[in-house]
Short mmCIF file of C-alpha atoms in Angstrom, two decimals:
data_model
loop_
_atom_site.label_atom_id
_atom_site.label_comp_id
_atom_site.label_asym_id
_atom_site.label_seq_id
_atom_site.Cartn_x
_atom_site.Cartn_y
_atom_site.Cartn_z
CA MET A 1 -26.48 -21.53 79.49
CA THR A 2 -23.07 -21.04 81.06
CA ASP A 3 -21.59 -18.94 78.27
CA ALA A 4 -22.41 -15.38 77.34
CA PRO A 5 -22.42 -13.33 80.81
CA PRO A 6 -23.47 -9.98 81.12
CA PRO A 7 -20.79 -7.25 79.93
CA GLU A 8 -20.58 -5.76 83.60
CA HIS A 9 -19.81 -9.24 84.99
CA THR A 10 -16.55 -9.68 82.86
CA PRO A 11 -13.57 -8.17 84.14
CA GLU A 12 -12.50 -6.87 80.12
CA PRO A 13 -15.41 -6.25 77.54
CA ALA A 14 -15.32 -8.95 74.95
CA PRO A 15 -14.10 -7.60 71.51
CA PRO A 16 -16.43 -6.84 68.58
CA PHE A 17 -15.14 -9.62 66.80
CA ALA A 18 -13.12 -13.04 67.76
CA MET A 19 -12.58 -15.86 65.47
CA THR A 20 -10.78 -18.83 65.93
CA GLY A 21 -9.77 -21.41 63.54
CA GLY A 22 -12.57 -20.11 61.65
CA ARG A 23 -12.99 -22.42 58.28
CA ALA A 24 -15.76 -21.60 55.55
CA ALA A 25 -16.42 -22.78 51.91
CA LEU A 26 -18.40 -21.46 49.38
CA ASP A 27 -20.18 -23.29 46.89
CA GLY A 28 -18.33 -26.19 47.91
CA ARG A 29 -14.92 -24.73 47.61
CA GLU A 30 -13.25 -23.95 51.18
CA VAL A 31 -12.09 -20.22 51.14
CA LEU A 32 -11.48 -19.61 54.92
CA ARG A 33 -8.71 -22.38 55.84
CA GLY A 34 -8.30 -21.66 59.81
CA VAL A 35 -8.85 -17.89 60.37
CA ASP A 36 -7.43 -16.36 64.03
CA LEU A 37 -8.37 -12.74 63.95
CA THR A 38 -9.29 -10.39 66.99
CA VAL A 39 -10.60 -6.83 66.20
CA ARG A 40 -10.84 -5.26 69.89
CA ALA A 41 -12.64 -2.29 70.72
CA GLY A 42 -11.21 1.14 69.17
CA ASP A 43 -9.35 -0.98 66.61
CA VAL A 44 -9.30 0.47 63.26
CA VAL A 45 -8.14 -2.65 61.41
CA ALA A 46 -7.18 -2.76 57.61
CA LEU A 47 -7.75 -6.49 55.81
CA LEU A 48 -5.39 -6.69 53.12
CA GLY A 49 -4.83 -9.32 50.23
CA PRO A 50 -4.98 -10.23 46.52
CA ASN A 51 -8.15 -11.16 44.95
CA GLY A 52 -9.80 -14.09 45.78
CA ALA A 53 -8.08 -14.24 49.45
CA GLY A 54 -11.27 -14.41 51.02
CA LYS A 55 -11.44 -10.86 52.52
CA SER A 56 -15.24 -10.51 51.74
CA THR A 57 -15.96 -14.01 53.03
CA LEU A 58 -14.29 -13.22 56.18
CA VAL A 59 -15.94 -9.88 57.15
CA ARG A 60 -19.13 -11.62 56.34
CA ALA A 61 -18.09 -14.73 58.29
CA LEU A 62 -17.38 -12.55 61.16
CA LEU A 63 -20.61 -10.94 61.17
CA GLY A 64 -22.49 -13.89 60.70
CA LEU A 65 -23.56 -13.92 57.32
CA VAL A 66 -21.77 -17.03 56.09
CA PRO A 67 -21.63 -19.98 58.18
CA LEU A 68 -18.69 -21.71 59.63
CA THR A 69 -17.55 -25.15 58.73
CA ALA A 70 -15.22 -25.25 61.79
CA GLY A 71 -13.78 -22.93 64.21
CA ARG A 72 -15.75 -20.34 66.08
CA THR A 73 -16.46 -16.79 65.73
CA GLU A 74 -18.37 -14.37 68.68
CA ILE A 75 -19.35 -10.90 68.15
CA TYR A 76 -19.22 -9.13 71.44
CA GLY A 77 -18.58 -12.32 73.17
CA VAL A 78 -21.36 -13.86 71.57
CA PRO A 79 -21.87 -16.70 69.03
CA PRO A 80 -23.64 -14.82 65.79
CA ALA A 81 -26.58 -17.08 66.00
CA ARG A 82 -27.37 -15.60 69.53
CA PHE A 83 -26.21 -12.21 69.24
CA ARG A 84 -29.09 -9.43 69.80
CA ASP A 85 -27.36 -6.41 70.03
CA TRP A 86 -27.36 -5.61 66.10
CA HIS A 87 -27.53 -2.16 66.67
CA ARG A 88 -23.77 -1.95 67.74
CA LEU A 89 -22.74 -3.23 64.33
CA ALA A 90 -22.96 -1.24 60.47
CA TYR A 91 -22.35 -3.28 57.67
CA VAL A 92 -21.54 -1.75 54.47
CA PRO A 93 -21.31 -4.18 51.31
CA GLN A 94 -19.30 -3.87 48.29
CA ARG A 95 -21.65 -5.16 45.91
CA LEU A 96 -23.22 -2.65 43.56
CA PRO A 97 -25.84 -1.29 42.40
CA ALA A 98 -27.87 -0.80 45.47
CA GLY A 99 -30.78 -2.65 45.56
CA GLY A 100 -34.28 -3.35 44.83
CA GLY A 101 -36.43 -3.33 41.83
CA VAL A 102 -38.14 -0.23 43.39
CA PRO A 103 -36.75 3.31 43.10
CA ALA A 104 -35.98 4.71 46.82
CA THR A 105 -34.59 8.16 47.66
CA VAL A 106 -31.34 8.82 49.11
CA ARG A 107 -32.88 9.36 52.25
CA GLU A 108 -34.97 6.43 52.63
CA VAL A 109 -32.00 4.10 52.12
CA VAL A 110 -30.16 6.11 54.56
CA ALA A 111 -33.06 5.87 57.05
CA SER A 112 -33.05 2.37 56.90
CA GLY A 113 -29.91 2.19 58.39
CA ARG A 114 -31.42 3.08 61.77
CA ILE A 115 -33.74 -0.02 61.65
CA ALA A 116 -31.80 -1.72 64.89
CA ARG A 117 -32.47 1.21 66.78
CA ARG A 118 -36.10 1.41 66.09
CA SER A 119 -38.47 -0.96 67.14
CA ARG A 120 -41.32 -2.21 64.97
CA TRP A 121 -44.11 -0.01 66.20
CA ARG A 122 -42.37 3.33 66.88
CA PRO A 123 -42.41 6.27 64.50
CA ALA A 124 -39.22 8.03 63.55
CA SER A 125 -38.07 10.46 66.35
CA ALA A 126 -36.10 13.75 66.03
CA ALA A 127 -33.29 11.71 67.31
CA ASP A 128 -33.43 9.56 64.23
CA ARG A 129 -34.14 12.11 61.82
CA ALA A 130 -30.99 14.25 63.30
CA ALA A 131 -28.94 10.87 62.83
CA VAL A 132 -29.77 10.42 59.21
CA ASP A 133 -29.10 14.05 58.46
CA ARG A 134 -25.59 13.91 60.08
CA ALA A 135 -25.11 10.62 58.15
CA LEU A 136 -25.66 12.30 54.75
CA GLU A 137 -23.65 15.23 55.70
CA ALA A 138 -20.73 12.94 56.63
CA VAL A 139 -20.69 11.61 53.06
CA GLY A 140 -21.63 14.83 51.51
CA LEU A 141 -24.95 13.83 50.09
CA ALA A 142 -27.09 16.08 51.76
CA GLY A 143 -28.03 17.88 48.62
CA ARG A 144 -29.18 14.69 47.15
CA ALA A 145 -31.34 13.42 49.90
CA ARG A 146 -34.65 13.69 48.00
CA ASP A 147 -32.75 12.13 44.65
CA SER A 148 -33.71 8.27 43.71
CA ALA A 149 -30.50 6.63 45.00
CA HIS A 150 -30.15 4.04 42.02
CA LEU A 151 -29.47 7.31 39.33
CA LEU A 152 -26.45 8.00 41.23
CA SER A 153 -23.09 7.36 40.02
CA GLY A 154 -21.23 3.98 41.62
CA GLY A 155 -19.08 6.04 43.81
CA GLN A 156 -22.29 8.21 45.08
CA GLN A 157 -24.00 4.61 45.68
CA GLN A 158 -21.14 3.66 47.65
CA ARG A 159 -21.29 6.42 49.78
CA VAL A 160 -25.19 5.73 50.15
CA MET A 161 -24.67 2.38 51.57
CA ILE A 162 -21.37 4.13 54.06
CA ALA A 163 -24.03 6.82 55.18
CA ARG A 164 -26.84 3.85 55.93
CA ALA A 165 -24.29 2.14 58.41
CA LEU A 166 -23.41 5.50 60.03
CA ALA A 167 -27.17 6.54 60.49
CA GLY A 168 -27.35 3.68 62.76
CA GLU A 169 -24.37 5.03 64.97
CA PRO A 170 -22.99 1.84 65.24
CA GLU A 171 -19.90 0.98 68.09
CA ALA A 172 -18.01 -1.20 65.21
CA LEU A 173 -18.68 -0.76 61.19
CA VAL A 174 -17.28 -3.31 58.88
CA MET A 175 -16.68 -1.69 55.49
CA ASP A 176 -15.80 -4.05 52.33
CA GLU A 177 -13.71 -2.16 49.73
CA PRO A 178 -15.28 1.27 50.67
CA ASN A 179 -12.97 2.98 48.29
CA ALA A 180 -13.37 1.04 45.24
CA GLY A 181 -14.44 3.51 42.31
CA VAL A 182 -14.26 6.14 44.38
CA ASP A 183 -12.10 9.61 43.47
CA ALA A 184 -9.06 10.48 45.59
CA GLU A 185 -10.96 13.57 46.82
CA ARG A 186 -13.61 11.45 47.92
CA GLN A 187 -11.27 9.05 49.45
CA HIS A 188 -9.72 11.64 51.72
CA ALA A 189 -13.11 12.44 52.82
CA LEU A 190 -13.63 9.07 53.65
CA ALA A 191 -10.74 9.18 55.85
CA ALA A 192 -11.89 12.07 57.69
CA THR A 193 -15.27 10.16 58.55
CA VAL A 194 -13.41 7.13 59.67
CA GLY A 195 -10.80 9.36 61.62
CA ALA A 196 -13.70 11.09 63.21
CA LEU A 197 -15.38 7.63 64.02
CA ALA A 198 -11.72 6.45 65.47
CA ALA A 199 -11.52 9.56 67.68
CA GLY A 200 -14.72 8.58 69.35
CA GLY A 201 -13.64 5.23 70.19
CA ARG A 202 -15.41 3.25 67.72
CA THR A 203 -14.33 0.09 66.07
CA VAL A 204 -13.78 -0.29 62.50
CA LEU A 205 -12.83 -3.31 59.98
CA LEU A 206 -12.05 -2.11 56.31
CA VAL A 207 -11.40 -4.44 53.80
CA LEU A 208 -8.72 -2.58 51.14
CA HIS A 209 -6.72 -2.99 48.39
CA GLU A 210 -4.90 -0.54 49.28
CA THR A 211 -4.63 2.02 52.62
CA GLY A 212 -4.38 5.37 50.60
CA PRO A 213 -5.14 8.38 52.59
CA LEU A 214 -6.37 5.71 55.65
CA ALA A 215 -3.13 4.86 56.36
CA PRO A 216 -2.28 7.36 59.21
CA LEU A 217 -5.65 5.77 61.28
CA ILE A 218 -5.06 2.40 60.48
CA THR A 219 -3.69 0.80 63.99
CA ARG A 220 -3.07 -2.40 62.60
CA THR A 221 -3.10 -4.41 59.17
CA VAL A 222 -3.57 -8.03 58.58
CA HIS A 223 -2.70 -9.72 55.13
CA LEU A 224 -5.02 -12.58 54.04
CA ASP A 225 -4.05 -14.88 51.59
CA ASP A 226 -5.56 -18.16 50.15
CA GLY A 227 -8.00 -18.13 53.26
CA ARG A 228 -5.35 -17.59 56.07
CA VAL A 229 -3.78 -15.01 57.87
CA ARG A 230 -0.28 -14.37 56.31
CA ARG A 231 0.86 -11.68 59.21
CA GLU A 232 -0.37 -9.04 61.04
CA GLU A 233 1.56 -5.74 61.72
CA THR A 234 1.07 -2.52 63.35
CA PRO A 235 2.07 0.78 62.11
CA GLU A 236 4.68 1.08 64.45
CA MET A 237 6.45 -2.60 63.50
CA SER A 238 6.32 -1.38 59.80
CA ALA A 239 7.71 2.37 60.10
CA MET B 1 -72.60 6.70 37.22
CA SER B 2 -75.69 7.16 39.19
CA GLU B 3 -77.44 4.57 37.41
CA MET B 4 -74.58 2.03 38.07
CA LEU B 5 -74.96 2.82 41.73
CA SER B 6 -78.62 1.90 41.68
CA TYR B 7 -77.64 -1.49 41.69
CA ASP B 8 -76.98 -3.32 45.02
CA PHE B 9 -74.19 -5.71 43.12
CA MET B 10 -72.50 -2.76 41.39
CA ARG B 11 -72.15 -0.88 44.70
CA ILE B 12 -70.67 -4.25 46.18
CA ALA B 13 -68.50 -4.75 43.14
CA LEU B 14 -67.70 -1.12 43.38
CA ALA B 15 -66.39 -1.42 47.32
CA MET B 16 -64.38 -4.55 46.04
CA ALA B 17 -62.83 -2.67 43.50
CA VAL B 18 -61.33 -0.20 45.91
CA LEU B 19 -60.03 -2.62 48.10
CA VAL B 20 -58.42 -4.68 45.41
CA GLY B 21 -57.23 -1.30 43.76
CA LEU B 22 -55.77 -0.11 47.44
CA SER B 23 -54.38 -3.53 48.85
CA ALA B 24 -52.77 -5.38 45.33
CA PRO B 25 -49.95 -2.52 44.69
CA ALA B 26 -49.63 -1.79 48.49
CA ILE B 27 -47.94 -5.43 48.70
CA GLY B 28 -46.80 -5.70 45.09
CA THR B 29 -44.63 -2.95 45.60
CA PHE B 30 -42.30 -4.91 48.02
CA VAL B 31 -43.10 -7.95 45.55
CA VAL B 32 -41.60 -5.70 42.66
CA GLN B 33 -38.88 -4.76 45.08
CA ARG B 34 -37.66 -8.39 45.38
CA ARG B 35 -37.52 -8.56 41.63
CA LEU B 36 -40.45 -11.50 42.03
CA SER B 37 -42.93 -10.24 39.88
CA LEU B 38 -44.21 -13.56 38.29
CA LEU B 39 -44.96 -14.71 42.04
CA GLY B 40 -48.35 -13.57 42.14
CA ASP B 41 -48.91 -15.86 38.86
CA GLY B 42 -47.70 -18.84 40.62
CA ILE B 43 -49.61 -18.42 43.81
CA GLY B 44 -52.87 -17.85 41.50
CA HIS B 45 -52.29 -21.17 40.02
CA ILE B 46 -51.61 -22.61 43.47
CA ALA B 47 -54.92 -20.90 44.50
CA LEU B 48 -57.02 -22.91 41.96
CA THR B 49 -56.31 -25.91 43.54
CA GLY B 50 -57.94 -24.46 46.71
CA ILE B 51 -61.15 -23.73 44.79
CA GLY B 52 -61.25 -27.17 43.58
CA LEU B 53 -60.37 -28.44 47.13
CA GLY B 54 -63.61 -26.07 48.41
CA LEU B 55 -66.04 -27.02 45.70
CA LEU B 56 -65.23 -30.84 46.34
CA THR B 57 -65.59 -30.65 50.18
CA GLY B 58 -68.63 -28.45 49.98
CA THR B 59 -66.28 -25.83 51.94
CA SER B 60 -65.74 -21.93 51.29
CA PRO B 61 -64.05 -22.12 47.91
CA THR B 62 -62.69 -18.72 49.06
CA LEU B 63 -61.26 -20.00 52.41
CA ALA B 64 -59.58 -23.38 50.88
CA ALA B 65 -58.30 -20.83 47.99
CA LEU B 66 -56.94 -18.72 50.87
CA ALA B 67 -55.66 -21.89 52.75
CA VAL B 68 -53.94 -23.46 49.63
CA ALA B 69 -52.19 -20.28 48.51
CA VAL B 70 -50.99 -18.86 51.46
CA LEU B 71 -49.16 -22.47 52.12
CA GLY B 72 -48.24 -22.71 48.34
CA ALA B 73 -46.67 -18.97 48.66
CA VAL B 74 -44.53 -19.77 51.90
CA ALA B 75 -43.30 -23.34 50.03
CA ILE B 76 -42.28 -21.39 47.47
CA GLU B 77 -40.23 -18.74 49.55
CA VAL B 78 -38.50 -21.62 51.45
CA LEU B 79 -37.52 -23.38 48.20
CA ARG B 80 -36.31 -19.77 46.64
CA ALA B 81 -34.07 -19.41 49.82
CA ARG B 82 -32.84 -22.66 50.10
CA SER B 83 -31.21 -22.94 46.61
CA ARG B 84 -30.61 -20.48 44.01
CA SER B 85 -30.62 -22.83 41.05
CA GLY B 86 -33.16 -25.67 41.84
CA ALA B 87 -36.04 -23.18 43.07
CA ASP B 88 -36.77 -22.30 39.50
CA VAL B 89 -37.91 -25.93 38.24
CA ALA B 90 -39.51 -26.59 41.81
CA LEU B 91 -41.56 -23.23 40.96
CA ALA B 92 -42.63 -24.42 37.87
CA LEU B 93 -43.80 -27.74 39.21
CA LEU B 94 -45.63 -26.17 41.52
CA PHE B 95 -47.35 -23.77 39.57
CA TYR B 96 -48.35 -26.64 36.94
CA GLY B 97 -49.51 -28.76 39.37
CA GLY B 98 -51.66 -26.06 40.93
CA LEU B 99 -53.34 -25.06 38.03
CA ALA B 100 -54.00 -29.10 36.50
CA GLY B 101 -55.11 -30.12 39.92
CA GLY B 102 -57.52 -27.19 40.38
CA VAL B 103 -58.94 -27.99 36.81
CA ILE B 104 -59.02 -31.71 37.24
CA LEU B 105 -60.88 -31.02 41.05
CA THR B 106 -63.40 -28.82 39.83
CA ASN B 107 -64.45 -30.60 36.94
CA ALA B 108 -64.70 -33.86 39.32
CA ARG B 109 -67.26 -31.92 40.78
CA GLY B 110 -69.21 -30.98 37.60
CA GLY B 111 -68.18 -27.31 38.43
CA GLY B 112 -66.67 -26.34 35.09
CA ALA B 113 -68.70 -23.24 34.54
CA SER B 114 -67.65 -21.73 38.00
CA LEU B 115 -63.90 -22.20 37.29
CA GLN B 116 -64.55 -20.07 34.60
CA SER B 117 -65.57 -17.22 37.04
CA TYR B 118 -62.50 -18.18 39.13
CA LEU B 119 -59.95 -17.89 36.37
CA PHE B 120 -61.33 -14.46 34.96
CA GLY B 121 -63.59 -13.05 37.73
CA SER B 122 -67.35 -12.21 38.23
CA ILE B 123 -66.97 -9.14 40.39
CA THR B 124 -70.79 -8.68 39.96
CA SER B 125 -71.61 -11.69 41.40
CA VAL B 126 -69.78 -11.05 44.66
CA ARG B 127 -72.49 -11.08 47.93
CA ALA B 128 -71.92 -8.89 50.77
CA ALA B 129 -70.93 -11.65 52.87
CA ASP B 130 -68.16 -12.02 50.28
CA LEU B 131 -67.68 -8.34 50.34
CA TYR B 132 -66.99 -8.53 54.54
CA VAL B 133 -64.39 -11.48 53.94
CA VAL B 134 -62.26 -9.36 51.37
CA ALA B 135 -62.52 -6.20 53.45
CA GLY B 136 -61.14 -8.44 56.57
CA LEU B 137 -58.26 -9.65 54.11
CA ALA B 138 -57.58 -6.02 52.93
CA VAL B 139 -56.89 -4.95 56.04
CA VAL B 140 -54.50 -7.26 57.01
CA VAL B 141 -52.79 -6.80 53.77
CA LEU B 142 -52.78 -3.17 54.80
CA GLY B 143 -52.02 -3.83 58.46
CA VAL B 144 -48.44 -5.87 57.56
CA VAL B 145 -47.45 -3.27 54.95
CA ALA B 146 -48.12 -0.35 57.83
CA VAL B 147 -46.07 -2.81 60.72
CA PHE B 148 -43.39 -4.61 58.50
CA GLY B 149 -43.04 -1.83 55.71
CA ARG B 150 -39.60 -0.69 57.30
CA GLU B 151 -37.99 -4.07 57.51
CA LEU B 152 -39.87 -5.19 54.27
CA PHE B 153 -37.97 -2.28 52.83
CA LEU B 154 -34.61 -2.87 54.26
CA LEU B 155 -35.10 -6.97 53.26
CA GLY B 156 -36.03 -5.85 49.50
CA GLN B 157 -32.73 -3.26 49.50
CA ASP B 158 -29.85 -5.69 50.51
CA GLU B 159 -30.96 -8.90 52.20
CA GLU B 160 -27.33 -9.15 54.03
CA VAL B 161 -27.83 -5.86 55.32
CA ALA B 162 -30.98 -6.66 56.62
CA ARG B 163 -29.58 -9.93 58.55
CA ALA B 164 -26.66 -7.61 59.83
CA SER B 165 -29.38 -5.61 61.24
CA GLY B 166 -30.37 -8.25 63.09
CA LEU B 167 -33.57 -8.69 61.18
CA PRO B 168 -35.51 -12.14 61.11
CA VAL B 169 -35.05 -12.15 56.99
CA ARG B 170 -36.72 -16.03 56.92
CA PHE B 171 -39.87 -14.95 58.32
CA LEU B 172 -40.03 -11.49 56.48
CA GLY B 173 -39.62 -13.09 53.17
CA ALA B 174 -42.09 -15.56 54.12
CA LEU B 175 -44.18 -12.88 55.18
CA VAL B 176 -44.24 -11.10 51.66
CA ALA B 177 -44.96 -14.24 50.08
CA ALA B 178 -48.16 -15.06 52.63
CA THR B 179 -49.18 -11.53 51.89
CA ALA B 180 -49.23 -11.99 48.16
CA ALA B 181 -51.06 -15.05 48.60
CA VAL B 182 -53.90 -12.95 50.68
CA THR B 183 -53.94 -10.53 48.07
CA VAL B 184 -54.35 -13.10 45.42
CA VAL B 185 -57.46 -14.26 46.91
CA ILE B 186 -58.88 -11.14 47.58
CA ALA B 187 -58.30 -10.08 43.99
CA MET B 188 -59.37 -13.22 42.66
CA ARG B 189 -63.07 -12.31 42.74
CA ALA B 190 -62.41 -8.71 40.90
CA VAL B 191 -60.32 -10.11 37.86
CA GLY B 192 -59.49 -13.93 37.94
CA LEU B 193 -56.64 -15.79 39.03
CA LEU B 194 -55.20 -15.77 35.68
CA LEU B 195 -54.96 -12.11 36.11
CA VAL B 196 -54.67 -11.58 39.29
CA SER B 197 -50.95 -10.81 39.44
CA ALA B 198 -51.81 -7.96 36.71
CA LEU B 199 -53.02 -5.53 39.95
CA MET B 200 -49.93 -6.19 41.94
CA ILE B 201 -47.35 -5.59 39.64
CA LEU B 202 -48.89 -2.96 36.51
CA PRO B 203 -49.73 0.05 38.86
CA VAL B 204 -46.40 -0.03 40.55
CA ALA B 205 -44.54 -0.52 37.30
CA ALA B 206 -46.55 2.80 36.06
CA ALA B 207 -45.85 4.72 39.34
CA GLN B 208 -41.88 3.75 39.23
CA GLN B 209 -41.87 5.90 35.95
CA LEU B 210 -42.96 8.94 37.69
CA ALA B 211 -41.56 8.68 41.28
CA ARG B 212 -38.67 9.45 42.76
CA GLY B 213 -38.75 7.18 46.00
CA PHE B 214 -40.15 3.95 47.41
CA ARG B 215 -42.93 5.63 49.75
CA ALA B 216 -44.06 8.07 46.75
CA THR B 217 -44.06 4.74 44.40
CA MET B 218 -46.13 2.77 46.84
CA LEU B 219 -49.02 5.63 47.53
CA LEU B 220 -48.82 6.83 43.48
CA ALA B 221 -49.30 2.76 42.80
CA MET B 222 -52.11 2.41 45.17
CA PHE B 223 -53.71 5.18 43.68
CA ALA B 224 -53.09 4.01 40.15
CA GLY B 225 -54.62 0.65 41.38
CA VAL B 226 -58.21 2.13 42.46
CA LEU B 227 -58.28 4.16 39.53
CA SER B 228 -57.79 1.20 36.81
CA ALA B 229 -59.99 -1.15 39.14
CA VAL B 230 -62.96 1.26 39.86
CA THR B 231 -62.67 2.84 35.91
CA GLY B 232 -62.47 -0.54 34.32
CA LEU B 233 -65.40 -1.68 36.57
CA ALA B 234 -67.86 1.62 35.28
CA GLY B 235 -66.36 0.82 31.71
CA SER B 236 -67.58 -3.01 31.57
CA PHE B 237 -70.88 -1.72 33.05
CA GLN B 238 -71.10 0.62 30.24
CA TYR B 239 -70.06 -1.04 27.77
CA ASP B 240 -71.26 -4.62 28.60
CA LEU B 241 -67.75 -5.81 28.62
CA PRO B 242 -66.36 -8.35 30.91
CA PRO B 243 -64.95 -6.30 34.39
CA GLY B 244 -61.80 -8.40 34.92
CA PRO B 245 -59.94 -8.07 31.78
CA SER B 246 -61.15 -4.62 31.43
CA ILE B 247 -59.75 -3.65 34.73
CA VAL B 248 -56.34 -5.31 33.77
CA LEU B 249 -56.66 -3.35 30.44
CA LEU B 250 -56.96 0.04 31.85
CA ALA B 251 -54.35 -0.81 34.39
CA LEU B 252 -51.93 -1.28 31.46
CA GLY B 253 -53.27 1.82 29.86
CA VAL B 254 -52.25 3.55 33.12
CA PHE B 255 -49.00 2.13 32.77
CA GLY B 256 -48.61 3.40 29.05
CA ALA B 257 -49.21 6.54 30.20
CA ALA B 258 -47.15 6.64 32.64
CA VAL B 259 -44.33 5.67 30.44
CA LEU B 260 -45.10 8.75 28.48
CA GLY B 261 -45.16 11.12 31.21
CA GLY B 262 -41.83 9.86 32.66
CA ALA B 263 -40.26 10.15 29.38
CA VAL B 264 -41.43 13.45 28.86
CA ARG B 265 -40.45 14.72 32.40
CA ARG B 266 -36.89 13.18 32.19
CA ARG B 267 -36.49 14.71 29.25
CA ARG B 268 -37.21 17.94 30.45
CA ARG B 269 -35.41 17.45 33.62
CA THR B 270 -32.06 16.62 31.20
CA ALA B 271 -32.26 19.53 29.27
CA PRO B 272 -30.69 22.26 31.88
CA ALA B 273 -28.17 19.87 33.45
CA PRO B 274 -27.74 20.66 36.95
CA VAL B 275 -24.05 21.86 37.45
CA LEU B 276 -23.05 20.46 40.39
CA ALA B 277 -24.07 16.88 39.94
CA SER B 278 -22.27 16.72 36.45
CA ARG B 279 -19.04 17.91 37.61
CA GLU B 280 -18.77 15.63 40.65
CA ALA B 281 -19.86 12.56 38.29
CA GLU B 282 -16.97 13.65 35.92
CA ALA B 283 -14.68 13.79 38.76
CA GLU B 284 -15.89 10.16 40.01
CA VAL B 285 -15.02 9.00 36.26
CA ALA B 286 -11.53 10.36 36.29
CA GLY B 287 -11.00 8.48 39.84
CA ARG B 288 -12.03 5.40 38.55
#
């Protein structure tokens, strides 16, 4: 009853993500071993680390998709189980192929990213359609909108999932390895997209193998190893 | 056709066929999307226990089947969500238990003959009162698809993204299973519990061969469902064949035709390769 006051009563708005002492296990193996991490509004954070360091588990735990065994995590100041403003977030998962046993067009998949902004009973509005158009433009797939998403290449499917996240016009975006299997030209295009988001004051949390063309945009890098944060750097420090 | 329509029982049967042909593929599209094509078969087995209970207690077998099938379907979904590995065996237990329990219960009442009609369908024995029940259930199924369709679509695409969008994924999963159970009860009088899943899956499998999108697949599947059910019924009347299996064989025929049609269309489409798309694909291969 006492926690989660309305944002206007707090002097400083709660950060998009804040985890303290976060521990989590997958199939009985402890993957996160006490993580402290705060992602502030407007941050562009790169989460780096070797394979198996727990990067994907950490972002999933931040979103409440993996339960913590100890510690706590909050989304905009609210524990995930009680968080309701899901339209403020979007998540781009790592796994491919993009889902389901029935074909879906690129546009259908991208439009589903609006779901947190649309009530169950309301048909798509002009604003919904315009947001979907912009998202498709941003990833360069406007010309493929009517094609089956599952017939696209892996990199193109990745872009479909990024467009789905953009379509929801979130305040904070979480992307798990958005550059995996994507050519250099497209990595620069993603950097342009992230740059536009950052310029608009959005928060971006990226799981990356290497920063690549995104490097100039990143306000903080977090190195994860063996389920713990080893070090955090701001580019000014490392430069 | 006009001779067929001069019989009351055939008019009722045709109305049933249309309702089944529309509603089974509609929810079936989500069942296939979630890769649960055998779910309908399992629910059909479980529903048989409901039939047995209904016959034994003298209540409506349809309503008893509805109650048991919905409970069983939700139980399946809970088991599936709980554990990925153990659920497989638990499902098998439910299926076999449902079938064996149904046969024992029906025989306890000496209803072996009516068992046959539930296993393989008896659409021509449906009375007007049954038709109203089925019509009401069909409205429920189509209503669920209309109201929850967008959420169910995202659930089938990616369960974690659905959760991160704030969707009630457990409720939605149970909703798909329960709606499939309602559909099983609708279709049971038409094609029988052992073939019930065919009308949920085959029209969708056929539509997938031809459609690029989800909505198009569903609409095409509903068309294929009505086509199979109505022509199968008409054929069975014409040639004095059992209606349920006739409908299912026709649905298989529609699927076969769709596979051929899809193959022809793909060949035609791949011949003049779109330049832009192939260049982009090459670039991506090179970038890996």
